[in-house]
CSV table of C-alpha atoms in Angstrom, one decimal:
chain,number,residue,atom,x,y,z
A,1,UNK,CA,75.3,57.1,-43.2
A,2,UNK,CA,77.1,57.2,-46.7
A,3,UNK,CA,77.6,61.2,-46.1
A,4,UNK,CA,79.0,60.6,-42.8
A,5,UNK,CA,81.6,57.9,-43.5
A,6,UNK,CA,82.8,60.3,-46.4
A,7,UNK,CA,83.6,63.4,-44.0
A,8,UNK,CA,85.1,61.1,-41.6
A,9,UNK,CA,87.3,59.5,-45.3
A,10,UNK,CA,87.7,63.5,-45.8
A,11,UNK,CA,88.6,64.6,-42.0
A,12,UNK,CA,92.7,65.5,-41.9
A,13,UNK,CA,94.0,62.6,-40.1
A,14,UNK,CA,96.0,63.6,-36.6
A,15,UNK,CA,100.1,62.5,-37.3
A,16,UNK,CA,100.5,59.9,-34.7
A,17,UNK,CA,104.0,61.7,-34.5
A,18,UNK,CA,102.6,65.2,-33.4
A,19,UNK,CA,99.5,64.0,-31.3
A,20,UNK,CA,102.6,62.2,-29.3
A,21,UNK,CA,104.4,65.0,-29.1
A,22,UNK,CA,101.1,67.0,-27.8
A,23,UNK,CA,100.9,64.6,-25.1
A,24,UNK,CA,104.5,65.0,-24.1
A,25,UNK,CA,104.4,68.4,-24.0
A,26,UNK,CA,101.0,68.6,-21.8
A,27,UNK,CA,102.9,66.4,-19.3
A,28,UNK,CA,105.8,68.9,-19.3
A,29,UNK,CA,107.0,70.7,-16.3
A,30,UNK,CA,106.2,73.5,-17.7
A,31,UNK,CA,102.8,73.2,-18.7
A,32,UNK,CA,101.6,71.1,-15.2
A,33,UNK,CA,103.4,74.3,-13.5
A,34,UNK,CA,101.4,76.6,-15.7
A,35,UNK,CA,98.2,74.5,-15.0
A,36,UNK,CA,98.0,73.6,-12.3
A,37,UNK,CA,101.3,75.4,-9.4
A,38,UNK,CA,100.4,79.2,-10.8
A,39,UNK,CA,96.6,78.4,-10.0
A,40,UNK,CA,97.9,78.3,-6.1
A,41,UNK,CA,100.0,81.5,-6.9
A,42,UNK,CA,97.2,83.0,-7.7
A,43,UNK,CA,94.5,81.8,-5.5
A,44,UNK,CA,92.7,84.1,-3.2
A,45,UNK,CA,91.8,81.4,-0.7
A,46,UNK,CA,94.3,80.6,2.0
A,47,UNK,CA,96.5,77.3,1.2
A,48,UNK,CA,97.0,74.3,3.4
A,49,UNK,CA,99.6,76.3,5.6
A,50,UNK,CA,97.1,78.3,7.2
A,51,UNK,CA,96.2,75.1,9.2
A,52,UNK,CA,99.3,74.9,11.1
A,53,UNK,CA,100.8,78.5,11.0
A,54,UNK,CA,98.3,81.5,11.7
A,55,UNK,CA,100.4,83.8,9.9
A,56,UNK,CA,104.3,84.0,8.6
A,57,UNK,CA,103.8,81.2,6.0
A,58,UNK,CA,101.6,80.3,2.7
A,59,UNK,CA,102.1,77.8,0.4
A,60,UNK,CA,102.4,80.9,-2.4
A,61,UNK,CA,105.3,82.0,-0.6
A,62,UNK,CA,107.2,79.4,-2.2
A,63,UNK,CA,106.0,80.1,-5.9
A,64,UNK,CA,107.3,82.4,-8.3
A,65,UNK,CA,105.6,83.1,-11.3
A,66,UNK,CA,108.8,81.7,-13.1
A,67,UNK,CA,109.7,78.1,-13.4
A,68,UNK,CA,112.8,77.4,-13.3
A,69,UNK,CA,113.3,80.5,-10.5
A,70,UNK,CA,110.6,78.1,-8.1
A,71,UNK,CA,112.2,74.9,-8.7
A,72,UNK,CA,115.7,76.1,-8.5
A,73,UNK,CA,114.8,78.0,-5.0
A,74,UNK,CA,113.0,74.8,-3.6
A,75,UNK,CA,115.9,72.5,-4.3
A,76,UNK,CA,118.3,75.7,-3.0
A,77,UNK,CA,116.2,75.5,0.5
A,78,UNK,CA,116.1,71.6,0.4
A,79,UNK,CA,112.3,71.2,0.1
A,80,UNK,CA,113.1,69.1,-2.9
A,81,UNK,CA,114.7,65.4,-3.4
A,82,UNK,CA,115.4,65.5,-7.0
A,83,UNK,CA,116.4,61.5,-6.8
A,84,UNK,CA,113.0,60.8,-5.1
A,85,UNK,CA,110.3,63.8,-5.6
A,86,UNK,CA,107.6,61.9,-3.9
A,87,UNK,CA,109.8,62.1,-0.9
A,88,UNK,CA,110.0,65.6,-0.8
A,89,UNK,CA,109.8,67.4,2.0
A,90,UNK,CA,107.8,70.5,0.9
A,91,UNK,CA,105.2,67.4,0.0
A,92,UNK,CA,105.7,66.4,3.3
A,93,UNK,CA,104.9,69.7,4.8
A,94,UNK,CA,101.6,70.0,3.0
A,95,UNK,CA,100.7,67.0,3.8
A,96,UNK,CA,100.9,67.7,7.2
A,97,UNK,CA,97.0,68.2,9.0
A,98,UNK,CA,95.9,69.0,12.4
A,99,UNK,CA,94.0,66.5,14.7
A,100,UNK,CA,91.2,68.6,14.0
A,101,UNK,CA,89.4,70.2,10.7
A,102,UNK,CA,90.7,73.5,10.5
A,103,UNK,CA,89.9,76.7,7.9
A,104,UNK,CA,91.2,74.6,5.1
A,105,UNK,CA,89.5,71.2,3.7
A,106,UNK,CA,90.8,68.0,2.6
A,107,UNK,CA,90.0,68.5,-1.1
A,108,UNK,CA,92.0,71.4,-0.6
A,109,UNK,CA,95.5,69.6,0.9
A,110,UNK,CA,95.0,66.9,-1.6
A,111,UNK,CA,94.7,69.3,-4.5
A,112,UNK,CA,98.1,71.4,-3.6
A,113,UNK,CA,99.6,67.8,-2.7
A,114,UNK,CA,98.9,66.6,-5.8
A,115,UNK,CA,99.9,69.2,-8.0
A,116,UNK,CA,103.2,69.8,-6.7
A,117,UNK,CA,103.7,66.0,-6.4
A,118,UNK,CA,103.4,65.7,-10.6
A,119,UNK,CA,105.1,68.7,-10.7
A,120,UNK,CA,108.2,67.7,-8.7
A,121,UNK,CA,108.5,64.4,-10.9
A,122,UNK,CA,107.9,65.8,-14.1
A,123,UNK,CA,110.9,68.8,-13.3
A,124,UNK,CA,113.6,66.3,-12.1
A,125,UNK,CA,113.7,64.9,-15.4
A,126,UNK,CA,114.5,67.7,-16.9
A,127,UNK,CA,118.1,69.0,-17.3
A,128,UNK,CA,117.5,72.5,-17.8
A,129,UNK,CA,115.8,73.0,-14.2
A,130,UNK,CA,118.2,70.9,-12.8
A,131,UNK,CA,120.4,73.1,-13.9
A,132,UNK,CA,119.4,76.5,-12.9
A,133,UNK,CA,120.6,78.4,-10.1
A,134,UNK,CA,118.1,80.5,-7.3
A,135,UNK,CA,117.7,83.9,-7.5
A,136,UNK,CA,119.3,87.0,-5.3
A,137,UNK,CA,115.7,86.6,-3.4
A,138,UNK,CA,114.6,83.9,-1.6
A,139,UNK,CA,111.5,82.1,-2.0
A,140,UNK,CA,109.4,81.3,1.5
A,141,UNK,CA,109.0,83.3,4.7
A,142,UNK,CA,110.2,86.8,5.2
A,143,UNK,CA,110.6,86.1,8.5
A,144,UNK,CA,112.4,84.9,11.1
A,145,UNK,CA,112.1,81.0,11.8
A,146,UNK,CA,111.6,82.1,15.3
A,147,UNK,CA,109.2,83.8,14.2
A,148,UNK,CA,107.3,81.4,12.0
A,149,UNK,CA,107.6,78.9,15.1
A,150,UNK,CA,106.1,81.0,17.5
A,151,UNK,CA,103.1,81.5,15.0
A,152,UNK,CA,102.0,77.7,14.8
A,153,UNK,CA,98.9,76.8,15.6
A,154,UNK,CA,100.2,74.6,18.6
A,155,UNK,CA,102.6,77.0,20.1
A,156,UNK,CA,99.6,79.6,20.3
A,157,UNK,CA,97.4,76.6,21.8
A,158,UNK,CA,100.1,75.9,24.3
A,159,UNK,CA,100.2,79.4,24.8
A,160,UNK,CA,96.8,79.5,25.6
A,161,UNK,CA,96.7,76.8,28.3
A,162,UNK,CA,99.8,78.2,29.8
A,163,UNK,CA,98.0,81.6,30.4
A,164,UNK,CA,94.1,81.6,29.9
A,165,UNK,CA,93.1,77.7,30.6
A,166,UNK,CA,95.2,77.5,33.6
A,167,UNK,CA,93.2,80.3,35.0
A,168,UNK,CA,89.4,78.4,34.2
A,169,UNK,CA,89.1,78.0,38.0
A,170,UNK,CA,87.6,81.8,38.5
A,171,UNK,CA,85.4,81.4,35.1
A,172,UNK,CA,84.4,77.5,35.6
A,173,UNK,CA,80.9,77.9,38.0
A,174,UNK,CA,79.4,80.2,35.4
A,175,UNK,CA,80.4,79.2,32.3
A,176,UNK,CA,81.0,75.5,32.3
A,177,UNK,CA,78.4,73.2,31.2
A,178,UNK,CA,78.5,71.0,34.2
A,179,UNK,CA,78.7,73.6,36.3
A,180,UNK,CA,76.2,76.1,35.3
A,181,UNK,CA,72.5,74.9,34.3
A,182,UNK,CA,70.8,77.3,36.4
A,183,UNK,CA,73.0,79.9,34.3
A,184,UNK,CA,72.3,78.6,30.8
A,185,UNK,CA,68.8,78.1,31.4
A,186,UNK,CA,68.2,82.1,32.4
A,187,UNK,CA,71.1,83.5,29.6
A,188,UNK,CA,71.1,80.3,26.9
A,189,UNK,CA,73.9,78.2,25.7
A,190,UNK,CA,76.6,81.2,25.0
A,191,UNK,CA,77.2,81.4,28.2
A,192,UNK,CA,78.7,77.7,28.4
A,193,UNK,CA,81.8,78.9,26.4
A,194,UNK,CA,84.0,76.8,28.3
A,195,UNK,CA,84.7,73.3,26.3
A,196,UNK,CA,85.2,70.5,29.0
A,197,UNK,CA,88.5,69.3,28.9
A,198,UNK,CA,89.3,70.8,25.5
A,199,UNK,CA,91.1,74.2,25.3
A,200,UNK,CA,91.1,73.7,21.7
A,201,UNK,CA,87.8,73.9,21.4
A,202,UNK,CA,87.3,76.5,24.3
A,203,UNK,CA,89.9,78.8,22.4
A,204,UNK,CA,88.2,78.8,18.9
A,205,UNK,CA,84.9,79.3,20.3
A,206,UNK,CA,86.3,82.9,21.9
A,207,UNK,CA,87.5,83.8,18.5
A,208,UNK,CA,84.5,82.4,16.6
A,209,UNK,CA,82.0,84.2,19.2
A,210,UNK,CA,84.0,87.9,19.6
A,211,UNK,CA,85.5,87.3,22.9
A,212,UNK,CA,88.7,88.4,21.9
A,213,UNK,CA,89.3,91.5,19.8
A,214,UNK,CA,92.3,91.0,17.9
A,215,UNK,CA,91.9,94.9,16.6
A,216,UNK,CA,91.7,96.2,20.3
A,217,UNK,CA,92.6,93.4,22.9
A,218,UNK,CA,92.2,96.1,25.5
A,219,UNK,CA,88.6,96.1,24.4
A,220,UNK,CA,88.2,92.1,24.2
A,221,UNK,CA,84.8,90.9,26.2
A,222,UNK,CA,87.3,88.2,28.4
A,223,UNK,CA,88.7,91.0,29.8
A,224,UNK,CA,86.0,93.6,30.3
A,225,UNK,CA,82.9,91.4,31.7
A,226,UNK,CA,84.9,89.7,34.2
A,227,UNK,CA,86.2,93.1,35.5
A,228,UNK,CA,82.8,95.0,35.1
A,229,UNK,CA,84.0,97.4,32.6
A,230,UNK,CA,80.7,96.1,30.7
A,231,UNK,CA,78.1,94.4,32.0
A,232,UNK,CA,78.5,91.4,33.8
A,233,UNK,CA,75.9,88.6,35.5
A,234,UNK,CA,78.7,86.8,37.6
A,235,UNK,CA,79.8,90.2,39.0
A,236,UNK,CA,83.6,90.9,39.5
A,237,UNK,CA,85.7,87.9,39.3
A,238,UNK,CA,89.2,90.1,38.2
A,239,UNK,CA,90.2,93.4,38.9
A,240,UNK,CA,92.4,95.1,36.4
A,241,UNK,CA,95.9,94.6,37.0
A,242,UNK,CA,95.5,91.3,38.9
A,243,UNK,CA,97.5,87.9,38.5
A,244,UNK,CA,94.4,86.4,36.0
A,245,UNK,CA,94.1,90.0,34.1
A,246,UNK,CA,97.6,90.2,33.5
A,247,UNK,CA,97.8,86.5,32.3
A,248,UNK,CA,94.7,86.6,29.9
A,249,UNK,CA,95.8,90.1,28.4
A,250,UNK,CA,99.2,88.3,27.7
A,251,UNK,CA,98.0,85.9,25.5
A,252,UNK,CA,95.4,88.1,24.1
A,253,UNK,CA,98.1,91.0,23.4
A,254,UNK,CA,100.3,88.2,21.4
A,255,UNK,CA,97.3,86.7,20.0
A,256,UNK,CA,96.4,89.6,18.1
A,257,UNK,CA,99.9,90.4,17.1
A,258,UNK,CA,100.4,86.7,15.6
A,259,UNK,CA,97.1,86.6,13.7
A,260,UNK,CA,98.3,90.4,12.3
A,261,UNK,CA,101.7,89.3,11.4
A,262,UNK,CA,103.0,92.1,13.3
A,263,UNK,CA,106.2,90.5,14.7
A,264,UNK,CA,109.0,90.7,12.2
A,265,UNK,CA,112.2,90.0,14.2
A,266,UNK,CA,112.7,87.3,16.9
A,267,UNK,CA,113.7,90.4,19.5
A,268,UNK,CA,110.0,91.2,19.2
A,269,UNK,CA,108.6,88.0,21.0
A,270,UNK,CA,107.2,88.4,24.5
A,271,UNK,CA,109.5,86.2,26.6
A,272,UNK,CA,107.8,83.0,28.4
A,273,UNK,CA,106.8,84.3,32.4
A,274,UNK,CA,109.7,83.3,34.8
A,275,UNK,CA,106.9,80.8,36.5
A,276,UNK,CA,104.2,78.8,35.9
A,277,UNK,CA,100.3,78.8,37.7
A,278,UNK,CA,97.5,76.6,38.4
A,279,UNK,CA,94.4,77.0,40.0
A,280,UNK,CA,92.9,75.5,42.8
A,281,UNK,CA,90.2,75.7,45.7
A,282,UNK,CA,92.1,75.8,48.2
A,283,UNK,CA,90.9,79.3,50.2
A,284,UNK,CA,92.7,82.1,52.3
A,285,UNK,CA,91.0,84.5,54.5
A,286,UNK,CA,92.4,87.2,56.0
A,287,UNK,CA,90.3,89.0,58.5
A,288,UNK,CA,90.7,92.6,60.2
A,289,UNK,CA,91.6,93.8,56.9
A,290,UNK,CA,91.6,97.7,57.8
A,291,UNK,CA,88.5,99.5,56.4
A,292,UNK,CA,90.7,102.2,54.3
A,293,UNK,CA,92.0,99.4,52.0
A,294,UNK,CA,88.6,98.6,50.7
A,295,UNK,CA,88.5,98.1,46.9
A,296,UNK,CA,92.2,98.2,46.9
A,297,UNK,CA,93.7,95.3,45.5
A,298,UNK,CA,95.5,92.8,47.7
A,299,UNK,CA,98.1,90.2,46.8
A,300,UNK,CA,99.2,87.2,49.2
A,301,UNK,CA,102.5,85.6,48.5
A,302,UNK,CA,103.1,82.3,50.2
A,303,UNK,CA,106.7,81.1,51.1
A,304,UNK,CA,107.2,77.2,52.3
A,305,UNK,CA,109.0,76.7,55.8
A,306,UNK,CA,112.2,74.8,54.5
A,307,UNK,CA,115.3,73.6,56.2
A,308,UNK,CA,117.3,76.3,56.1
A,309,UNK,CA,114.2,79.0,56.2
A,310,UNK,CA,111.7,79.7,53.7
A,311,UNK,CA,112.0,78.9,50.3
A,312,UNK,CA,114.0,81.4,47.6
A,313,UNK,CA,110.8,80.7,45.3
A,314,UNK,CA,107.3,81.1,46.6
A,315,UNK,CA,104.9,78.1,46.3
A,316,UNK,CA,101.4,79.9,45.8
A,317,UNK,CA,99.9,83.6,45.3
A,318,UNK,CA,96.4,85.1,45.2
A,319,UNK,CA,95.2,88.2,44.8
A,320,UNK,CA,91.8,90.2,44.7
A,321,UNK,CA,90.5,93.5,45.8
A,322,UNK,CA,89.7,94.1,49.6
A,323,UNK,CA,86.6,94.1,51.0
A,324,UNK,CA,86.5,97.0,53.3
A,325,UNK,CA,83.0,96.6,54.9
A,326,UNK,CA,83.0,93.4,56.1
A,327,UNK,CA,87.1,93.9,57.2
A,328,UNK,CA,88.1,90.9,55.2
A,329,UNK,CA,89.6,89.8,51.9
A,330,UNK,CA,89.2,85.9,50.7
A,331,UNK,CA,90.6,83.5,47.6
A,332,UNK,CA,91.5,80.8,45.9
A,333,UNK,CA,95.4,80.4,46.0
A,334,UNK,CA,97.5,79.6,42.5
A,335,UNK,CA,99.8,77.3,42.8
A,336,UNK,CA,103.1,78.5,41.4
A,337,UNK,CA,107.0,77.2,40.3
A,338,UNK,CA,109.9,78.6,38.5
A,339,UNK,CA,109.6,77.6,35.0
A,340,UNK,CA,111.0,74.3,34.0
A,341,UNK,CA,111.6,73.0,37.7
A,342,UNK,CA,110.4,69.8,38.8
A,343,UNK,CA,107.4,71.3,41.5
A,344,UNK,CA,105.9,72.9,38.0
A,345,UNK,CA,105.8,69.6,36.7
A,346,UNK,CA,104.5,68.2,39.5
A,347,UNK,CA,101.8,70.8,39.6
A,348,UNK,CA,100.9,70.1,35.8
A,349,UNK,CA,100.3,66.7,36.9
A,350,UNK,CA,97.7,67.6,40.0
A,351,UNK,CA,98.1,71.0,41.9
A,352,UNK,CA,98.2,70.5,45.5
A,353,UNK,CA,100.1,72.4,48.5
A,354,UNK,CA,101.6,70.7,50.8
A,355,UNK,CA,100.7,70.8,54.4
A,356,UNK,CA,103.4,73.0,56.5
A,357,UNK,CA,103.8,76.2,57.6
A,358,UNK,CA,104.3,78.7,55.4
A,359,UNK,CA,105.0,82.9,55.1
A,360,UNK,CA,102.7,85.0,54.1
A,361,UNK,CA,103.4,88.1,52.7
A,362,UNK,CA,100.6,90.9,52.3
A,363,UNK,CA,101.1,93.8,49.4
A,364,UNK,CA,98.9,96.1,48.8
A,365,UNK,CA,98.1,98.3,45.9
A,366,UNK,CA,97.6,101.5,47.5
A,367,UNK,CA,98.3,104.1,44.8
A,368,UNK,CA,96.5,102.0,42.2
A,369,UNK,CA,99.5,101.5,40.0
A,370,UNK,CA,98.2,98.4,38.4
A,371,UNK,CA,94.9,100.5,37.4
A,372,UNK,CA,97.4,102.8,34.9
A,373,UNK,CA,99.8,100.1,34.0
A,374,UNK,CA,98.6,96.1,34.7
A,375,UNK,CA,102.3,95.2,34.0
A,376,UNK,CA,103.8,96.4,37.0
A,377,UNK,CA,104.5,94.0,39.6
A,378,UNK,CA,104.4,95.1,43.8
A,379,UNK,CA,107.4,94.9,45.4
A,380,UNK,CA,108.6,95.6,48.7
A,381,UNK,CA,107.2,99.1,48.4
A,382,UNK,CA,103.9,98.0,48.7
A,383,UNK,CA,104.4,95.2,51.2
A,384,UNK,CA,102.1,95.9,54.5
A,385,UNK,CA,103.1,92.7,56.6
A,386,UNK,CA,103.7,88.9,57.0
A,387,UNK,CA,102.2,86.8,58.8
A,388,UNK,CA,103.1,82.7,59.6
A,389,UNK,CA,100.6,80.3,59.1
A,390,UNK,CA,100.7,76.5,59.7
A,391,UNK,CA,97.3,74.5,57.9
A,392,UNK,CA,96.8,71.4,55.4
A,393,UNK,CA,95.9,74.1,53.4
A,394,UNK,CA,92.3,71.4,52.8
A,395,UNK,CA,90.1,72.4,49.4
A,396,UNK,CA,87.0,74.0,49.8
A,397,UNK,CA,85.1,77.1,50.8
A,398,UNK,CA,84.2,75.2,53.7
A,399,UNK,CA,87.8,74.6,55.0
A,400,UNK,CA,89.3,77.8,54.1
A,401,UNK,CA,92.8,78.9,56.3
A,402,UNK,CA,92.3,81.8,58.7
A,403,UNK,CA,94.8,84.2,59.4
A,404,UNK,CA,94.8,88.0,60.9
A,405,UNK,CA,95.9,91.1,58.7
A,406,UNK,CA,99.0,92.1,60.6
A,407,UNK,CA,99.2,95.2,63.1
A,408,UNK,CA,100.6,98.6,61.2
C-alpha cells in the first residue's frame, strides 16, 4: 500500500490549465467533424437519404473532406441556421423517416442526426467558419431538382399505383390472397404477391422477389408470365403491346432508370400519360368477330352520347386479342379521363360508367405493329367499325353488354 501511494506522490500531475484546454479542443468543430461527420463521408453503407430518395441524393453529398469548405457550402445552400443550429434544416431533412422501416435503421438516422446536430452548434461559435466563403463547386446533388423529386420514394410509389396497381383487376383472381386459395395451395404462398390494400407493400415484394429486372425490364417476370413469353399457370392475361403491357413496362422502364441514376437532366423524364385508368368488371362482348382476326389484338374505345354528340374524350377502353374460333372477343372495360379533370377524380373515388348510350369504336391491330414497337398507339388507320350501344353497363361476367362486330 506504502509503494502504491508513493507512485501515485511520484506520478506527473495533469495542469488543470491543459487538461481544460484538452477538453476544449475535443469539443471543437474541428475535431467532432473529424470524429464523427468524416466517418459518414467515408461510410460504405447508404445514409438516411436512401429512405426517401432511391437515387440523386446521399447524405455524403453534402460533406467535403474539408471543414470549413462543408460548413461554408451548407450555410451557402441554406441548410444551416447559424442563430439556431438545432433548427436546421439539413437536421430537419435527416430526420425525416418514412411511415414504414425502410433499408436504413433508426440507430442509423439518429447517429447522422446527432452528429451533425453537435457539429452545427459547435461551428456557429466559431468565427473562422463563419467566415469562410463556398467553393467554385457545390456541395449536394449533381442533379437536377426535378430530377431528385422525381426519384423519391413517394413519387415512384405514386407512380406505381398510377400505372401497375390501377391495373390489379387482370392479376387479382390468381394472385390475391382472398382470391386465390385453390392457387396458393397447388403453387405456395409466392404466388399471393399481391398485398391487400397496400401497394407499398405489393411493390417491394416485386423487387424483393425478382419480378422486375431493373438490368433488363424487357426481361422482368411481370411482363413475361402474364404474356406467356415464360411459362404461365393463369394463361394469357396481356398481350404485348396492350393498354396493361404498355402501362406496367412504363413504370418498369422508369423504375430501372431511377434506381440506376440514369436521368441527368429534367428533359429526360417520361411525361405523365395524357389520361388516367381504372379497372373494373364491367364486360363487353362482341360477337361475329371474323375468323381471320383471330389472335390479332382488338381495342374498343367507348365514347358517351352527350348533348351536343359524343364526347371529345372517351369514357372507357379495353383491349385483348381476338378469339377467332369461337367468332368472339370479350373484357373488362378501363375506365378512363383526361388527366386532372374532375371524371378522373371521380373515378379515383369508385369507378363506375354511367348508364347511356355510348360509341364504340373497334381497331384492330392487323399488321402487328404493337408486337415490334408496344408504344404505338392505333389510330384511324386501324379502325374497322363503330357500333352504338345503349346498356347500364351492370358488373359481372354474368351481365356482360352484347354488341355485333360491324359489317366490312
Amino acid at each position: 500500500m506504502r509503494a502504491l501511494i508513493l507512485l501515485c506522490l511520484l506520478a506527473p500531475a495533469v495542469p488543470p490549465i491543459a487538461q481544460a484546454a484538452e477538453e476544449v479542443e475535443g469539443r471543437s468543430a474541428l475535431a467532432i467533424f473529424e470524429r464523427r461527420i468524416l466517418p459518414i463521408f467515408e461510410a460504405k453503407r447508404p445514409s438516411s437519404c436512401v429512405e426517401c430518395h432511391l437515387s440523386g441524393v446521399d447524405l455524403k453529398d453534402y460533406i467535403d473532406p474539408d471543414q470549413a469548405k462543408t460548413f461554408a457550402s451548407l450555410v451557402g445552400a441554406g441548410l444551416v441556421n447559424v442563430d439556431a443550429p438545432g433548427e436546421s434544416k439539413i437536421l430537419e431533412f435527416i430526420a425525416r423517416k418514412p411511415d414504414k422501416p425502410g433499408l436504413v435503421g433508426e440507430a442509423v438516422r439518429r447517429e447522422e442526426y446527432e452528429a451533425f446536430r453537435a457539429w452545427l452548434e459547435a461551428a456557429v461559435d466559431e468565427p473562422a467558419l463563419l467566415a469562410a466563403k463556398p467553393g467554385a463547386a457545390r456541395l449536394g446533388p449533381t442533379i437536377p431538382d426535378e430530377v431528385v423529386r422525381h426519384a423519391r420514394a413517394d413519387r415512384v410509389l405514386a407512380s406505381f399505383v398510377d400505372s401497375v396497381w390501377a391495373e390489379m383487376g387482370r392479376c387479382v383472381a390468381c394472385h390475391s390472397p382472398d382470391r386465390n386459395q385453390k392457387q396458393a395451395a397447388k403453387h405456395g404462398a409466392r404466388v399471393s404477391w399481391i398485398k391487400i390494400g397496400d401497394p407499398e407493400a405489393t411493390l417491394k415484394y416485386m423487387i424483393d422477389e425478382g419480378l422486375i429486372d431493373e438490368e433488363n425490364p424487357e426481361a422482368s417476370l411481370l411482363l413475361r408470365k402474364p404474356t406467356m413469353q415464360v411459362e404461365h399457370g393463369g394463361g394469357p392475361k396481356m398481350a404485348i403491346g396492350d393498354r396493361t403491357y404498355k402501362q406496367f413496362r412504363r413504370f418498369i422502364d422508369d423504375y430501372a432508370a431511377v434506381v440506376a441514376g440514369r436521368y441527368a437532366s429534367a428533359d429526360q423524364l417520361p411525361k405523365p400519360p395524357a389520361e388516367v385508368s381504372a379497372s373494373t368488371d364491367v364486360w363487353l362482348k362482341i360477337e361475329g368477330v371474323p375468323a381471320r382476326f383471330d389472335q390479332m389484338l382488338l381495342q374498343v374505345d367507348l365514347y358517351r352520347r352527350e348533348a351536343g354528340g359524343w364526347s371529345k374524350d372517351r369514357w372507357a377502353n379495353s383491349d385483348r386479342p381476338v378469339f377467332g374460333k369461337g367468332n368472339l372477343w370479350q373484357h373488362t372495360l378501363n375506365l378512363t379521363a383526361p388527366r386532372g379533370s374532375e371524371r378522373a377524380r371521380a373515378i379515383r373515388r369508385g369507378p363506375s360508367l354511367p348508364p347511356g348510350r355510348y360509341l364504340v369504336r373497334i381497331s384492330i391491330d392487323q399488321e402487328g405493329e404493337l408486337l415490334r414497337d408496344f408504344r404505338k398507339e392505333m389510330g384511324p388507320e386501324e379502325r374497322v367499325g363503330e357500333v352504338e350501344v345503349e346498356s347500364r353497363w351492370t358488373e359481372g361476367y354474368g351481365a356482360m353488354t352484347v354488341i355485333r362486330f360491324p359489317r366490312q
